[in-house]
């Protein structure tokens, strides 16, 4: 049962050097009841803009096009006040990127979790109790609710942020690189916590990361983003087991393996300037298997069966002009 | 107050006490090393001996015996004042004398009821200076906060640019010259306000009338102090608030669906409060110096005007030392009040042992 | 951040450009002043009353004539270094010097004086007569004098007026009050009230009888003629000048001592810049050095520096500055030194906080592994990261120092050998210029202080986006 539908989403910013096209025509669906979709991309691929666009938190001066539906709510046609009361945190919660700065430094963390519950009309005392229970659920000791953020470690803060996201039992949680600032051991603990929550509470997740391996651990489906576009979208097993897009292949090849003979191969070059994309395929300048049509013509995202799609001239009929 | 609040406060208090002591030592060392204190004490002794000579002359008629008696008294007095020892040996005594404002008599200055003790004169002027400074500080804080916060939501707009320039001009204005310009414009050209002094002469009868008269006279000096300090403060508030408003936790509060005014108050202003307060503390130092000059310009009978009078004409060391110390004391006390507020506002200072966030 | 890009960003912003333009202008003017003014300007010229004796006191600038209805006389000094004609009289000579000037004001000049510079003669002292030729063809004999005679035991040639020029105040001379009634009687056939001529001789000298029976201004070209009779053609008469005292003066007017405010104000410019640049450079250097050392070396050094910085940062500067300058004397270098001593801690605390995380940065670790010396690491790998902030502080300190010195000067604690804007204002304030409404004396010096301080403030404003990248607009 599809819960979240994003259709042809565009986000662009104005800058002194021209228009920055951060997200261009991204579409995906997310099923309710605990599906996790991984959005994978390097920095600058547009994945964070995507999260902000979903929460309607894009900065002033950003332009957004396209549509997003959550259940029977059209996210972009709601008034901002109705979006705030109906969608934010009730339906759509966010675990932000930087645990270091995402908490208010002068409020006790318990109050920060409870404040949104109070907004729903719950008495303060009950809200605090619920906040304490949530903090306990994510593995924090009882006294933590009365602490200030600077007294907590990075991992503890990230747990607070997760507890906060659960405050109103949302149907979808957007996780924006929730573990990128943490040590590997803490990272594993947080990932386990997320898996538990997903299973136990049936919360659907949009997991945004640059780490393909991390995403494969949690997600049912994966979408690989590059230069503002989806390169490949499909079930996690298909995308990881049989990647069809050269960019996904390159990403996979760059992951070091514990057992295995191949040495990781790193992708040369850097992503294109978002103010001036190449006219053809955006991955063409770095692509190891690029051929003539790639330079001049942009490939479309095409279905390759079993719900897997990819954006590559190797998997679709060549344009007539090139043929 | 819980112990966790007390500890950082004690640290700050100790640090400020150290400031006070350092200033004191600096005062007396420079006085001693330049021979100033010697001359001061010499003058005190000379004064006493002159009085003694007159009273002794009535009983002792032999001039030689009189000289002997006076010389004995002189030696006695010099020992009592420590003039027989080197200046650095007198340091502790001097520090104590300065701290208790036991600085003898002023040369020409008198209090309004005629006392010429330095302590009396300085303490009489203290409330007048405090009146100017606190009024100016409160007005500056009120304008700075409201305008600064409002501007932080309009960064890059025309009004923001205008205020930026105005702030730069405000900082570049010398307080005393601004005062002179206001006198030229508002007192002489437009004849709206009195150009100086604290009361009309004769002062009006009745408590309320007297107060209004005082307020009228205080208007220009306060306006001057506000004009030169409000610009930079608005700018500081704007920049700090803007910085906080761009932090991630504010974005998260919005994502949570907190209403705009709650985000503004609880997640922006509440966090910005401590560094904004620091800006006010730093501005206070400027106002304190500014008050010396502004009181001079407006003939406001406070410590600053007294300072000026003690320097020009016949320099009066006792007054100068007493006033320098009082200014430091005033500043340190004001700092302490603000430190208490700071500790109450920012839990990071309260619990952490790290230095408070200073912008 | 490389230095040239800091400059580029500075010039990219409007306030940065404005500040830079103003700084260039101020610097060029300073260079002009330094090049043209004598090095002992303060003591030998500004504070020397003899230099200003001929100037009118407390008069507004000449351009104020354009504002009001009334035209007041402009101050004029006419010099004549060469005789206009030489007539031989046997072995003697008659040398005539001409000093023309124009008078077209509504009120008479405030004074008329004649000054004779160095004269040398071999035998007999030269004699001279001064005659004023008026626009309507009439003339008045104003003086008849002889150069001072030889003293016993003095040898020829006799030199006079070398050190102190001979100055005749023509407007107050007895001869004038005698000559005026005669002039009015003979030339116009009217007898004017003796009292008017006596009380206001200059009004009569620069006037003519009016229809109503009084005296009205006589406007036009005047010529003061000085006729010297010298006994020997080898006798030397170097130069002379006539001063027609005005009621308005120059571009900036004069103060109560008759000093040309324009000269003093211009001289104040390099001083103000010097104070600003020197104080900010020194305190920035000290502050940065302590901050780098404190943050990088750590340990006891760090502790001591931080304690000291904390104490000094909390001292109210101006009262102490006043006290110390009062006690130690008001030489400019001392004022600068005290300013620096109290202003470094802020930067030290800031730089230290920036250095701390850098201490363990990969860049520094790498340099250390390669065996670089501590000073090399600090200079090449730590300092560059703090450079934009240090640069911003460098700019920011300058106006503070300029204002502090001006404040001290205003309290009468300025360096007396170097006239500054603050001192000019102090003099004006102390002598009541504010209450007498002598705005030309108190407005310009303050305005110049503001403009100079503002120049640095604009530069600091231009630096804002360099120091605080978050303020950069997307």
Tab-separated table of N, CA and C in Angstrom, chain C residues 26-126:
chain	number	residue	atom	x	y	z
C	26	UNK	N	42.649	59.620	2.363
C	26	UNK	CA	43.255	60.070	3.613
C	26	UNK	C	44.772	59.884	3.573
C	27	UNK	N	45.201	58.759	3.012
C	27	UNK	CA	46.634	58.494	2.958
C	27	UNK	C	47.346	59.509	2.071
C	28	UNK	N	46.754	59.769	0.901
C	28	UNK	CA	47.379	60.740	-0.006
C	28	UNK	C	47.480	62.110	0.658
C	29	UNK	N	46.384	62.523	1.333
C	29	UNK	CA	46.419	63.824	2.005
C	29	UNK	C	47.493	63.839	3.084
C	30	UNK	N	47.629	62.733	3.793
C	30	UNK	CA	48.652	62.655	4.836
C	30	UNK	C	50.047	62.803	4.248
C	31	UNK	N	50.257	62.129	3.123
C	31	UNK	CA	51.566	62.214	2.478
C	31	UNK	C	51.851	63.667	2.095
C	32	UNK	N	50.808	64.338	1.598
C	32	UNK	CA	50.978	65.749	1.242
C	32	UNK	C	51.392	66.566	2.468
C	33	UNK	N	50.697	66.330	3.585
C	33	UNK	CA	50.997	67.093	4.798
C	33	UNK	C	52.422	66.819	5.265
C	34	UNK	N	52.798	65.550	5.293
C	34	UNK	CA	54.128	65.202	5.775
C	34	UNK	C	55.195	65.837	4.885
C	35	UNK	N	54.890	65.877	3.577
C	35	UNK	CA	55.879	66.419	2.647
C	35	UNK	C	56.001	67.947	2.757
C	36	UNK	N	54.909	68.626	3.071
C	36	UNK	CA	54.953	70.083	3.002
C	36	UNK	C	55.093	70.773	4.359
C	37	UNK	N	54.676	70.115	5.449
C	37	UNK	CA	54.723	70.783	6.747
C	37	UNK	C	56.120	70.668	7.360
C	38	UNK	N	56.541	71.708	8.119
C	38	UNK	CA	57.798	71.563	8.857
C	38	UNK	C	57.646	70.506	9.952
C	39	UNK	N	58.751	69.859	10.288
C	39	UNK	CA	58.654	68.756	11.246
C	39	UNK	C	58.312	69.272	12.645
C	40	UNK	N	58.682	70.523	12.927
C	40	UNK	CA	58.365	71.063	14.249
C	40	UNK	C	57.137	71.960	14.189
C	41	UNK	N	56.197	71.595	13.323
C	41	UNK	CA	55.001	72.405	13.111
C	41	UNK	C	54.305	72.747	14.430
C	42	UNK	N	54.170	71.735	15.288
C	42	UNK	CA	53.414	71.917	16.522
C	42	UNK	C	54.003	72.994	17.409
C	43	UNK	N	55.296	72.901	17.662
C	43	UNK	CA	55.917	73.833	18.594
C	43	UNK	C	56.271	75.158	17.929
C	44	UNK	N	56.837	75.080	16.709
C	44	UNK	CA	57.370	76.300	16.105
C	44	UNK	C	56.286	77.151	15.459
C	45	UNK	N	55.230	76.521	15.000
C	45	UNK	CA	54.240	77.308	14.263
C	45	UNK	C	52.899	77.345	14.991
C	46	UNK	N	52.316	76.191	15.236
C	46	UNK	CA	50.965	76.148	15.771
C	46	UNK	C	50.877	76.825	17.152
C	47	UNK	N	51.855	76.544	17.997
C	47	UNK	CA	51.789	77.087	19.356
C	47	UNK	C	52.552	78.398	19.496
C	48	UNK	N	52.928	79.006	18.390
C	48	UNK	CA	53.682	80.253	18.439
C	48	UNK	C	52.766	81.435	18.102
C	49	UNK	N	52.371	82.227	19.083
C	49	UNK	CA	51.381	83.289	18.853
C	49	UNK	C	51.840	84.318	17.818
C	50	UNK	N	53.164	84.541	17.729
C	50	UNK	CA	53.662	85.563	16.808
C	50	UNK	C	53.264	85.250	15.377
C	51	UNK	N	53.231	83.952	15.045
C	51	UNK	CA	52.894	83.549	13.679
C	51	UNK	C	51.494	84.011	13.307
C	52	UNK	N	50.596	84.026	14.286
C	52	UNK	CA	49.182	84.244	13.995
C	52	UNK	C	48.711	85.648	14.351
C	53	UNK	N	49.677	86.533	14.729
C	53	UNK	CA	49.309	87.838	15.273
C	53	UNK	C	48.407	88.638	14.328
C	54	UNK	N	48.643	88.528	13.026
C	54	UNK	CA	47.884	89.336	12.077
C	54	UNK	C	46.509	88.787	11.766
C	55	UNK	N	46.259	87.529	12.165
C	55	UNK	CA	44.980	86.911	11.787
C	55	UNK	C	43.838	87.395	12.671
C	56	UNK	N	42.665	87.507	12.108
C	56	UNK	CA	41.496	87.839	12.931
C	56	UNK	C	41.167	86.661	13.834
C	57	UNK	N	40.596	86.943	15.006
C	57	UNK	CA	40.332	85.870	15.956
C	57	UNK	C	38.902	85.384	15.871
C	58	UNK	N	38.750	84.077	15.986
C	58	UNK	CA	37.423	83.452	16.021
C	58	UNK	C	36.526	83.957	14.908
C	59	UNK	N	36.997	83.899	13.683
C	59	UNK	CA	36.123	84.288	12.575
C	59	UNK	C	35.791	83.059	11.730
C	60	UNK	N	34.593	83.079	11.142
C	60	UNK	CA	34.156	81.914	10.358
C	60	UNK	C	34.870	81.840	9.013
C	61	UNK	N	34.702	80.740	8.295
C	61	UNK	CA	35.336	80.570	6.981
C	61	UNK	C	34.812	81.593	5.971
C	62	UNK	N	35.611	81.845	4.944
C	62	UNK	CA	35.259	82.855	3.944
C	62	UNK	C	34.000	82.475	3.180
C	63	UNK	N	33.793	81.176	2.989
C	63	UNK	CA	32.644	80.772	2.167
C	63	UNK	C	31.307	81.050	2.843
C	64	UNK	N	31.321	81.416	4.138
C	64	UNK	CA	30.045	81.741	4.773
C	64	UNK	C	29.445	83.003	4.171
C	65	UNK	N	30.256	83.792	3.448
C	65	UNK	CA	29.727	84.967	2.743
C	65	UNK	C	28.668	84.579	1.734
C	66	UNK	N	28.778	83.353	1.217
C	66	UNK	CA	27.823	82.904	0.206
C	66	UNK	C	26.469	82.598	0.830
C	67	UNK	N	26.458	82.368	2.139
C	67	UNK	CA	25.223	81.931	2.786
C	67	UNK	C	24.352	83.105	3.220
C	68	UNK	N	25.003	84.141	3.791
C	68	UNK	CA	24.211	85.236	4.356
C	68	UNK	C	23.996	86.356	3.368
C	69	UNK	N	23.212	87.322	3.777
C	69	UNK	CA	22.947	88.507	2.977
C	69	UNK	C	24.182	89.397	2.940
C	70	UNK	N	24.780	89.496	4.147
C	70	UNK	CA	25.829	90.478	4.339
C	70	UNK	C	27.163	89.941	3.827
C	71	UNK	N	27.931	90.818	3.177
C	71	UNK	CA	29.269	90.412	2.750
C	71	UNK	C	30.285	90.957	3.748
C	72	UNK	N	30.975	90.019	4.405
C	72	UNK	CA	31.990	90.458	5.355
C	72	UNK	C	33.365	90.399	4.698
C	73	UNK	N	34.262	91.268	5.126
C	73	UNK	CA	35.557	91.326	4.453
C	73	UNK	C	36.341	90.025	4.629
C	74	UNK	N	36.988	89.620	3.537
C	74	UNK	CA	37.813	88.417	3.557
C	74	UNK	C	39.215	88.812	3.995
C	75	UNK	N	39.833	87.966	4.778
C	75	UNK	CA	41.187	88.235	5.239
C	75	UNK	C	42.157	88.166	4.059
C	76	UNK	N	42.972	89.208	3.908
C	76	UNK	CA	43.910	89.197	2.789
C	76	UNK	C	45.311	89.539	3.266
C	77	UNK	N	46.271	88.859	2.707
C	77	UNK	CA	47.676	89.163	2.976
C	77	UNK	C	48.330	89.405	1.623
C	78	UNK	N	48.877	90.603	1.428
C	78	UNK	CA	49.520	90.904	0.144
C	78	UNK	C	51.008	91.131	0.399
C	79	UNK	N	51.832	90.381	-0.308
C	79	UNK	CA	53.278	90.469	-0.112
C	79	UNK	C	53.908	91.155	-1.320
C	80	UNK	N	54.945	91.919	-1.040
C	80	UNK	CA	55.660	92.530	-2.152
C	80	UNK	C	57.153	92.315	-1.959
C	81	UNK	N	57.749	91.395	-2.673
C	81	UNK	CA	59.175	91.105	-2.499
C	81	UNK	C	60.077	92.011	-3.340
C	82	UNK	N	59.508	92.605	-4.399
C	82	UNK	CA	60.326	93.389	-5.331
C	82	UNK	C	59.766	94.803	-5.453
C	83	UNK	N	60.606	95.794	-5.551
C	83	UNK	CA	60.083	97.154	-5.771
C	83	UNK	C	59.457	97.257	-7.156
C	84	UNK	N	58.374	98.016	-7.234
C	84	UNK	CA	57.724	98.217	-8.529
C	84	UNK	C	58.517	99.206	-9.371
C	85	UNK	N	59.183	100.149	-8.703
C	85	UNK	CA	60.014	101.099	-9.457
C	85	UNK	C	61.186	101.565	-8.604
C	86	UNK	N	62.273	101.900	-9.265
C	86	UNK	CA	63.450	102.437	-8.563
C	86	UNK	C	63.839	103.748	-9.231
C	87	UNK	N	63.947	104.801	-8.432
C	87	UNK	CA	64.262	106.127	-8.966
C	87	UNK	C	65.582	106.567	-8.356
C	88	UNK	N	66.591	106.871	-9.152
C	88	UNK	CA	67.854	107.320	-8.539
C	88	UNK	C	67.726	108.758	-8.026
C	89	UNK	N	68.261	109.018	-6.875
C	89	UNK	CA	68.317	110.377	-6.305
C	89	UNK	C	69.754	110.649	-5.915
C	90	UNK	N	70.596	110.868	-6.947
C	90	UNK	CA	72.022	110.996	-6.640
C	90	UNK	C	72.546	109.635	-6.237
C	91	UNK	N	73.298	109.588	-5.148
C	91	UNK	CA	73.774	108.275	-4.686
C	91	UNK	C	72.643	107.501	-4.008
C	92	UNK	N	71.611	108.210	-3.624
C	92	UNK	CA	70.504	107.542	-2.941
C	92	UNK	C	69.483	107.029	-3.952
C	93	UNK	N	68.482	106.287	-3.425
C	93	UNK	CA	67.445	105.721	-4.303
C	93	UNK	C	66.090	105.852	-3.647
C	94	UNK	N	65.072	106.004	-4.492
C	94	UNK	CA	63.704	105.913	-3.997
C	94	UNK	C	63.102	104.631	-4.565
C	95	UNK	N	62.824	103.684	-3.674
C	95	UNK	CA	62.234	102.416	-4.148
C	95	UNK	C	60.771	102.366	-3.724
C	96	UNK	N	59.943	102.109	-4.702
C	96	UNK	CA	58.511	102.066	-4.416
C	96	UNK	C	58.011	100.624	-4.512
C	97	UNK	N	57.343	100.183	-3.439
C	97	UNK	CA	56.738	98.833	-3.404
C	97	UNK	C	55.227	98.999	-3.455
C	98	UNK	N	54.586	98.135	-4.218
C	98	UNK	CA	53.131	98.259	-4.353
C	98	UNK	C	52.425	96.998	-3.860
C	99	UNK	N	51.403	97.228	-3.039
C	99	UNK	CA	50.630	96.096	-2.544
C	99	UNK	C	49.146	96.343	-2.803
C	100	UNK	N	48.636	95.849	-3.940
C	100	UNK	CA	47.228	96.093	-4.287
C	100	UNK	C	46.304	95.065	-3.616
C	101	UNK	N	45.122	95.489	-3.282
C	101	UNK	CA	44.121	94.532	-2.793
C	101	UNK	C	42.745	95.072	-3.082
C	102	UNK	N	41.789	94.200	-3.004
C	102	UNK	CA	40.425	94.589	-3.339
C	102	UNK	C	39.580	94.568	-2.069
C	103	UNK	N	38.718	95.570	-1.970
C	103	UNK	CA	37.792	95.593	-0.832
C	103	UNK	C	36.375	95.725	-1.371
C	104	UNK	N	35.513	94.754	-1.067
C	104	UNK	CA	34.138	94.886	-1.542
C	104	UNK	C	33.141	94.305	-0.542
C	105	UNK	N	33.406	94.541	0.722
C	105	UNK	CA	32.496	94.020	1.748
C	105	UNK	C	31.589	95.126	2.277
C	106	UNK	N	30.643	94.697	3.108
C	106	UNK	CA	29.699	95.652	3.678
C	106	UNK	C	30.231	96.298	4.943
C	107	UNK	N	31.194	95.649	5.560
C	107	UNK	CA	31.774	96.235	6.766
C	107	UNK	C	33.279	96.382	6.559
C	108	UNK	N	33.910	97.281	7.280
C	108	UNK	CA	35.334	97.523	7.064
C	108	UNK	C	36.167	96.333	7.542
C	109	UNK	N	37.429	96.257	7.069
C	109	UNK	CA	38.326	95.228	7.566
C	109	UNK	C	38.481	95.352	9.080
C	110	UNK	N	38.868	94.265	9.723
C	110	UNK	CA	39.010	94.300	11.173
C	110	UNK	C	40.329	94.916	11.597
C	111	UNK	N	41.292	94.949	10.683
C	111	UNK	CA	42.569	95.577	11.018
C	111	UNK	C	43.378	95.809	9.753
C	112	UNK	N	44.341	96.707	9.858
C	112	UNK	CA	45.238	96.931	8.733
C	112	UNK	C	46.639	97.012	9.329
C	113	UNK	N	47.512	96.099	8.896
C	113	UNK	CA	48.861	96.145	9.457
C	113	UNK	C	49.895	96.001	8.355
C	114	UNK	N	51.060	96.517	8.651
C	114	UNK	CA	52.155	96.458	7.678
C	114	UNK	C	53.341	95.799	8.357
C	115	UNK	N	53.962	94.835	7.666
C	115	UNK	CA	55.083	94.124	8.265
C	115	UNK	C	56.291	94.212	7.339
C	116	UNK	N	57.413	94.615	7.915
C	116	UNK	CA	58.636	94.758	7.130
C	116	UNK	C	59.610	93.680	7.561
C	117	UNK	N	60.095	92.907	6.581
C	117	UNK	CA	61.069	91.871	6.907
C	117	UNK	C	62.492	92.408	6.755
C	118	UNK	N	63.429	91.529	6.781
C	118	UNK	CA	64.839	91.894	6.905
C	118	UNK	C	65.283	93.090	6.029
C	119	UNK	N	65.972	94.018	6.676
C	119	UNK	CA	66.533	95.186	5.987
C	119	UNK	C	68.016	95.254	6.347
C	120	UNK	N	68.864	95.556	5.332
C	120	UNK	CA	70.298	95.720	5.625
C	120	UNK	C	70.778	97.022	4.989
C	121	UNK	N	71.492	97.833	5.737
C	121	UNK	CA	71.990	99.081	5.158
C	121	UNK	C	73.429	99.301	5.605
C	122	UNK	N	74.169	100.134	4.827
C	122	UNK	CA	75.589	100.278	5.118
C	122	UNK	C	75.889	101.532	5.940
C	123	UNK	N	75.163	102.640	5.660
C	123	UNK	CA	75.517	103.877	6.359
C	123	UNK	C	74.340	104.441	7.157
C	124	UNK	N	73.347	104.964	6.366
C	124	UNK	CA	72.240	105.596	7.055
C	124	UNK	C	70.998	104.722	6.966
C	125	UNK	N	70.190	104.659	8.011
C	125	UNK	CA	68.978	103.814	7.971
C	125	UNK	C	67.991	104.317	6.936
C	126	UNK	N	67.402	103.398	6.157
C	126	UNK	CA	66.393	103.804	5.170
C	126	UNK	C	65.176	104.386	5.870
